[in-house]
Amino acid sequence: MERRRKMKKQISTGPIKAKIGEPAGIHRRIGILYVDHEIYMRGGEAIREIFEKLKIIPVQVNTNLATRQVFVYFISPNLNPLPMGVRPPTFYLEIEQDEEGEIKDARLIEKDSGDPYMES
């Protein structure tokens, strides 16, 4: 009997929900970035500088070695807040390189919505 009372008193620790009419926090401004594996691994400091310039804060990095892609889940103040249950927008990183392979410039290109695995 005592155990049941303790369980009822337990406080739920779910995600923080914004109230109606209240601006959504930075944790709702999320996106997914696809980067080529070789560019990401070779980039190092240059990739960090690009992220700072584009105002991207990486949250989680996943690597798919089968497709040679790196998925970077990021938050950015430039993105619109997402409603709950909506898939985040996906982006590609378009990189300009010089003759030696050094990264000169980069910009985000939004990919059309759809499943990235279903490309033909």
PDB file of C-alpha atoms in Angstrom:
ATOM      1  CA  MET A   1       0.000   0.000   0.000  1.00  0.00           C
ATOM      2  CA  GLU A   2       2.797   2.393   0.877  1.00  0.00           C
ATOM      3  CA  ARG A   3       4.521   1.706  -2.427  1.00  0.00           C
ATOM      4  CA  ARG A   4       1.462   2.702  -4.448  1.00  0.00           C
ATOM      5  CA  ARG A   5       1.299   6.092  -2.742  1.00  0.00           C
ATOM      6  CA  LYS A   6       4.926   6.804  -3.604  1.00  0.00           C
ATOM      7  CA  MET A   7       4.336   6.064  -7.273  1.00  0.00           C
ATOM      8  CA  LYS A   8       1.381   8.444  -7.428  1.00  0.00           C
ATOM      9  CA  LYS A   9       3.445  11.247  -5.948  1.00  0.00           C
ATOM     10  CA  GLN A  10       6.178  10.900  -8.592  1.00  0.00           C
ATOM     11  CA  ILE A  11       6.473  13.992 -10.768  1.00  0.00           C
ATOM     12  CA  SER A  12       6.578  13.516 -14.528  1.00  0.00           C
ATOM     13  CA  THR A  13       9.722  14.842 -16.191  1.00  0.00           C
ATOM     14  CA  GLY A  14       8.476  15.297 -19.766  1.00  0.00           C
ATOM     15  CA  PRO A  15       9.620  17.896 -22.297  1.00  0.00           C
ATOM     16  CA  ILE A  16       8.943  21.535 -21.512  1.00  0.00           C
ATOM     17  CA  LYS A  17       5.898  22.654 -23.506  1.00  0.00           C
ATOM     18  CA  ALA A  18       5.426  26.264 -24.523  1.00  0.00           C
ATOM     19  CA  LYS A  19       2.109  27.820 -23.552  1.00  0.00           C
ATOM     20  CA  ILE A  20      -0.172  29.189 -26.275  1.00  0.00           C
ATOM     21  CA  GLY A  21       0.943  32.652 -27.343  1.00  0.00           C
ATOM     22  CA  GLU A  22       4.389  32.161 -25.810  1.00  0.00           C
ATOM     23  CA  PRO A  23       7.436  32.088 -28.108  1.00  0.00           C
ATOM     24  CA  ALA A  24       8.939  28.624 -28.497  1.00  0.00           C
ATOM     25  CA  GLY A  25      12.392  28.053 -27.071  1.00  0.00           C
ATOM     26  CA  ILE A  26      15.588  27.294 -28.976  1.00  0.00           C
ATOM     27  CA  HIS A  27      15.086  23.544 -28.416  1.00  0.00           C
ATOM     28  CA  ARG A  28      12.196  23.659 -30.919  1.00  0.00           C
ATOM     29  CA  ARG A  29      14.254  25.305 -33.684  1.00  0.00           C
ATOM     30  CA  ILE A  30      15.867  22.100 -34.914  1.00  0.00           C
ATOM     31  CA  GLY A  31      17.002  20.827 -38.306  1.00  0.00           C
ATOM     32  CA  ILE A  32      18.913  17.951 -39.883  1.00  0.00           C
ATOM     33  CA  LEU A  33      22.006  18.555 -41.996  1.00  0.00           C
ATOM     34  CA  TYR A  34      23.435  15.975 -44.415  1.00  0.00           C
ATOM     35  CA  VAL A  35      27.193  16.250 -44.974  1.00  0.00           C
ATOM     36  CA  ASP A  36      29.419  13.995 -47.046  1.00  0.00           C
ATOM     37  CA  HIS A  37      31.448  11.763 -44.719  1.00  0.00           C
ATOM     38  CA  GLU A  38      34.843  12.579 -46.266  1.00  0.00           C
ATOM     39  CA  ILE A  39      34.249  16.337 -46.125  1.00  0.00           C
ATOM     40  CA  TYR A  40      33.059  16.148 -42.513  1.00  0.00           C
ATOM     41  CA  MET A  41      35.980  14.007 -41.325  1.00  0.00           C
ATOM     42  CA  ARG A  42      38.589  15.984 -43.250  1.00  0.00           C
ATOM     43  CA  GLY A  43      37.042  19.371 -42.416  1.00  0.00           C
ATOM     44  CA  GLY A  44      37.892  19.551 -38.711  1.00  0.00           C
ATOM     45  CA  GLU A  45      38.327  23.184 -37.734  1.00  0.00           C
ATOM     46  CA  ALA A  46      36.908  24.425 -41.048  1.00  0.00           C
ATOM     47  CA  ILE A  47      33.603  22.642 -40.364  1.00  0.00           C
ATOM     48  CA  ARG A  48      33.413  24.269 -36.917  1.00  0.00           C
ATOM     49  CA  GLU A  49      34.014  27.693 -38.474  1.00  0.00           C
ATOM     50  CA  ILE A  50      31.279  27.053 -41.053  1.00  0.00           C
ATOM     51  CA  PHE A  51      28.850  26.059 -38.288  1.00  0.00           C
ATOM     52  CA  GLU A  52      29.654  29.255 -36.371  1.00  0.00           C
ATOM     53  CA  LYS A  53      29.225  31.396 -39.492  1.00  0.00           C
ATOM     54  CA  LEU A  54      25.867  29.796 -40.351  1.00  0.00           C
ATOM     55  CA  LYS A  55      24.753  30.008 -36.672  1.00  0.00           C
ATOM     56  CA  ILE A  56      24.427  26.244 -36.343  1.00  0.00           C
ATOM     57  CA  ILE A  57      24.774  24.569 -32.957  1.00  0.00           C
ATOM     58  CA  PRO A  58      25.324  20.817 -33.480  1.00  0.00           C
ATOM     59  CA  VAL A  59      23.400  18.671 -31.014  1.00  0.00           C
ATOM     60  CA  GLN A  60      23.937  15.113 -32.229  1.00  0.00           C
ATOM     61  CA  VAL A  61      26.046  13.618 -35.021  1.00  0.00           C
ATOM     62  CA  ASN A  62      25.191  10.254 -36.602  1.00  0.00           C
ATOM     63  CA  THR A  63      27.183   8.535 -39.334  1.00  0.00           C
ATOM     64  CA  ASN A  64      25.712   6.233 -41.974  1.00  0.00           C
ATOM     65  CA  LEU A  65      28.711   4.452 -43.463  1.00  0.00           C
ATOM     66  CA  ALA A  66      26.583   2.615 -46.044  1.00  0.00           C
ATOM     67  CA  THR A  67      25.630   5.881 -47.782  1.00  0.00           C
ATOM     68  CA  ARG A  68      28.811   7.726 -46.688  1.00  0.00           C
ATOM     69  CA  GLN A  69      26.758  10.489 -45.081  1.00  0.00           C
ATOM     70  CA  VAL A  70      26.896  12.270 -41.761  1.00  0.00           C
ATOM     71  CA  PHE A  71      23.634  13.485 -40.214  1.00  0.00           C
ATOM     72  CA  VAL A  72      24.055  16.511 -37.978  1.00  0.00           C
ATOM     73  CA  TYR A  73      21.039  17.332 -35.827  1.00  0.00           C
ATOM     74  CA  PHE A  74      21.372  21.032 -35.034  1.00  0.00           C
ATOM     75  CA  ILE A  75      19.545  23.937 -33.480  1.00  0.00           C
ATOM     76  CA  SER A  76      19.669  27.400 -34.963  1.00  0.00           C
ATOM     77  CA  PRO A  77      18.016  30.724 -34.109  1.00  0.00           C
ATOM     78  CA  ASN A  78      17.445  31.225 -37.870  1.00  0.00           C
ATOM     79  CA  LEU A  79      14.939  28.340 -38.095  1.00  0.00           C
ATOM     80  CA  ASN A  80      11.223  28.626 -37.370  1.00  0.00           C
ATOM     81  CA  PRO A  81       9.992  26.797 -34.263  1.00  0.00           C
ATOM     82  CA  LEU A  82       8.487  23.386 -35.021  1.00  0.00           C
ATOM     83  CA  PRO A  83       5.145  22.219 -33.720  1.00  0.00           C
ATOM     84  CA  MET A  84       5.200  18.972 -31.777  1.00  0.00           C
ATOM     85  CA  GLY A  85       5.297  15.823 -33.909  1.00  0.00           C
ATOM     86  CA  VAL A  86       6.528  17.463 -37.120  1.00  0.00           C
ATOM     87  CA  ARG A  87       9.687  16.136 -38.755  1.00  0.00           C
ATOM     88  CA  PRO A  88      12.507  18.702 -38.779  1.00  0.00           C
ATOM     89  CA  PRO A  89      13.548  20.271 -42.095  1.00  0.00           C
ATOM     90  CA  THR A  90      16.546  18.722 -43.848  1.00  0.00           C
ATOM     91  CA  PHE A  91      19.429  20.635 -45.362  1.00  0.00           C
ATOM     92  CA  TYR A  92      22.468  19.938 -47.498  1.00  0.00           C
ATOM     93  CA  LEU A  93      25.750  21.735 -47.050  1.00  0.00           C
ATOM     94  CA  GLU A  94      26.944  23.167 -50.368  1.00  0.00           C
ATOM     95  CA  ILE A  95      30.689  23.717 -50.129  1.00  0.00           C
ATOM     96  CA  GLU A  96      32.972  25.681 -52.437  1.00  0.00           C
ATOM     97  CA  GLN A  97      36.559  24.412 -52.469  1.00  0.00           C
ATOM     98  CA  ASP A  98      39.758  25.723 -54.017  1.00  0.00           C
ATOM     99  CA  GLU A  99      42.289  23.668 -55.998  1.00  0.00           C
ATOM    100  CA  GLU A 100      43.959  22.214 -52.873  1.00  0.00           C
ATOM    101  CA  GLY A 101      40.624  21.032 -51.462  1.00  0.00           C
ATOM    102  CA  GLU A 102      40.452  23.741 -48.785  1.00  0.00           C
ATOM    103  CA  ILE A 103      36.930  24.901 -47.952  1.00  0.00           C
ATOM    104  CA  LYS A 104      36.363  28.506 -49.081  1.00  0.00           C
ATOM    105  CA  ASP A 105      32.640  29.066 -48.614  1.00  0.00           C
ATOM    106  CA  ALA A 106      29.553  27.097 -47.608  1.00  0.00           C
ATOM    107  CA  ARG A 107      25.818  27.594 -47.479  1.00  0.00           C
ATOM    108  CA  LEU A 108      22.772  25.617 -46.413  1.00  0.00           C
ATOM    109  CA  ILE A 109      20.364  24.393 -49.078  1.00  0.00           C
ATOM    110  CA  GLU A 110      17.001  23.120 -47.902  1.00  0.00           C
ATOM    111  CA  LYS A 111      16.043  19.750 -49.308  1.00  0.00           C
ATOM    112  CA  ASP A 112      12.460  19.175 -50.435  1.00  0.00           C
ATOM    113  CA  SER A 113      10.469  17.421 -47.766  1.00  0.00           C
ATOM    114  CA  GLY A 114      10.348  13.680 -48.155  1.00  0.00           C
ATOM    115  CA  ASP A 115      12.167  10.614 -46.988  1.00  0.00           C
ATOM    116  CA  PRO A 116      15.903  10.877 -47.797  1.00  0.00           C
ATOM    117  CA  TYR A 117      16.133   7.100 -48.077  1.00  0.00           C
ATOM    118  CA  MET A 118      13.571   6.980 -50.884  1.00  0.00           C
ATOM    119  CA  GLU A 119      15.634   8.911 -53.435  1.00  0.00           C
ATOM    120  CA  SER A 120      15.794   7.360 -56.891  1.00  0.00           C
TER     121      SER A 120
END
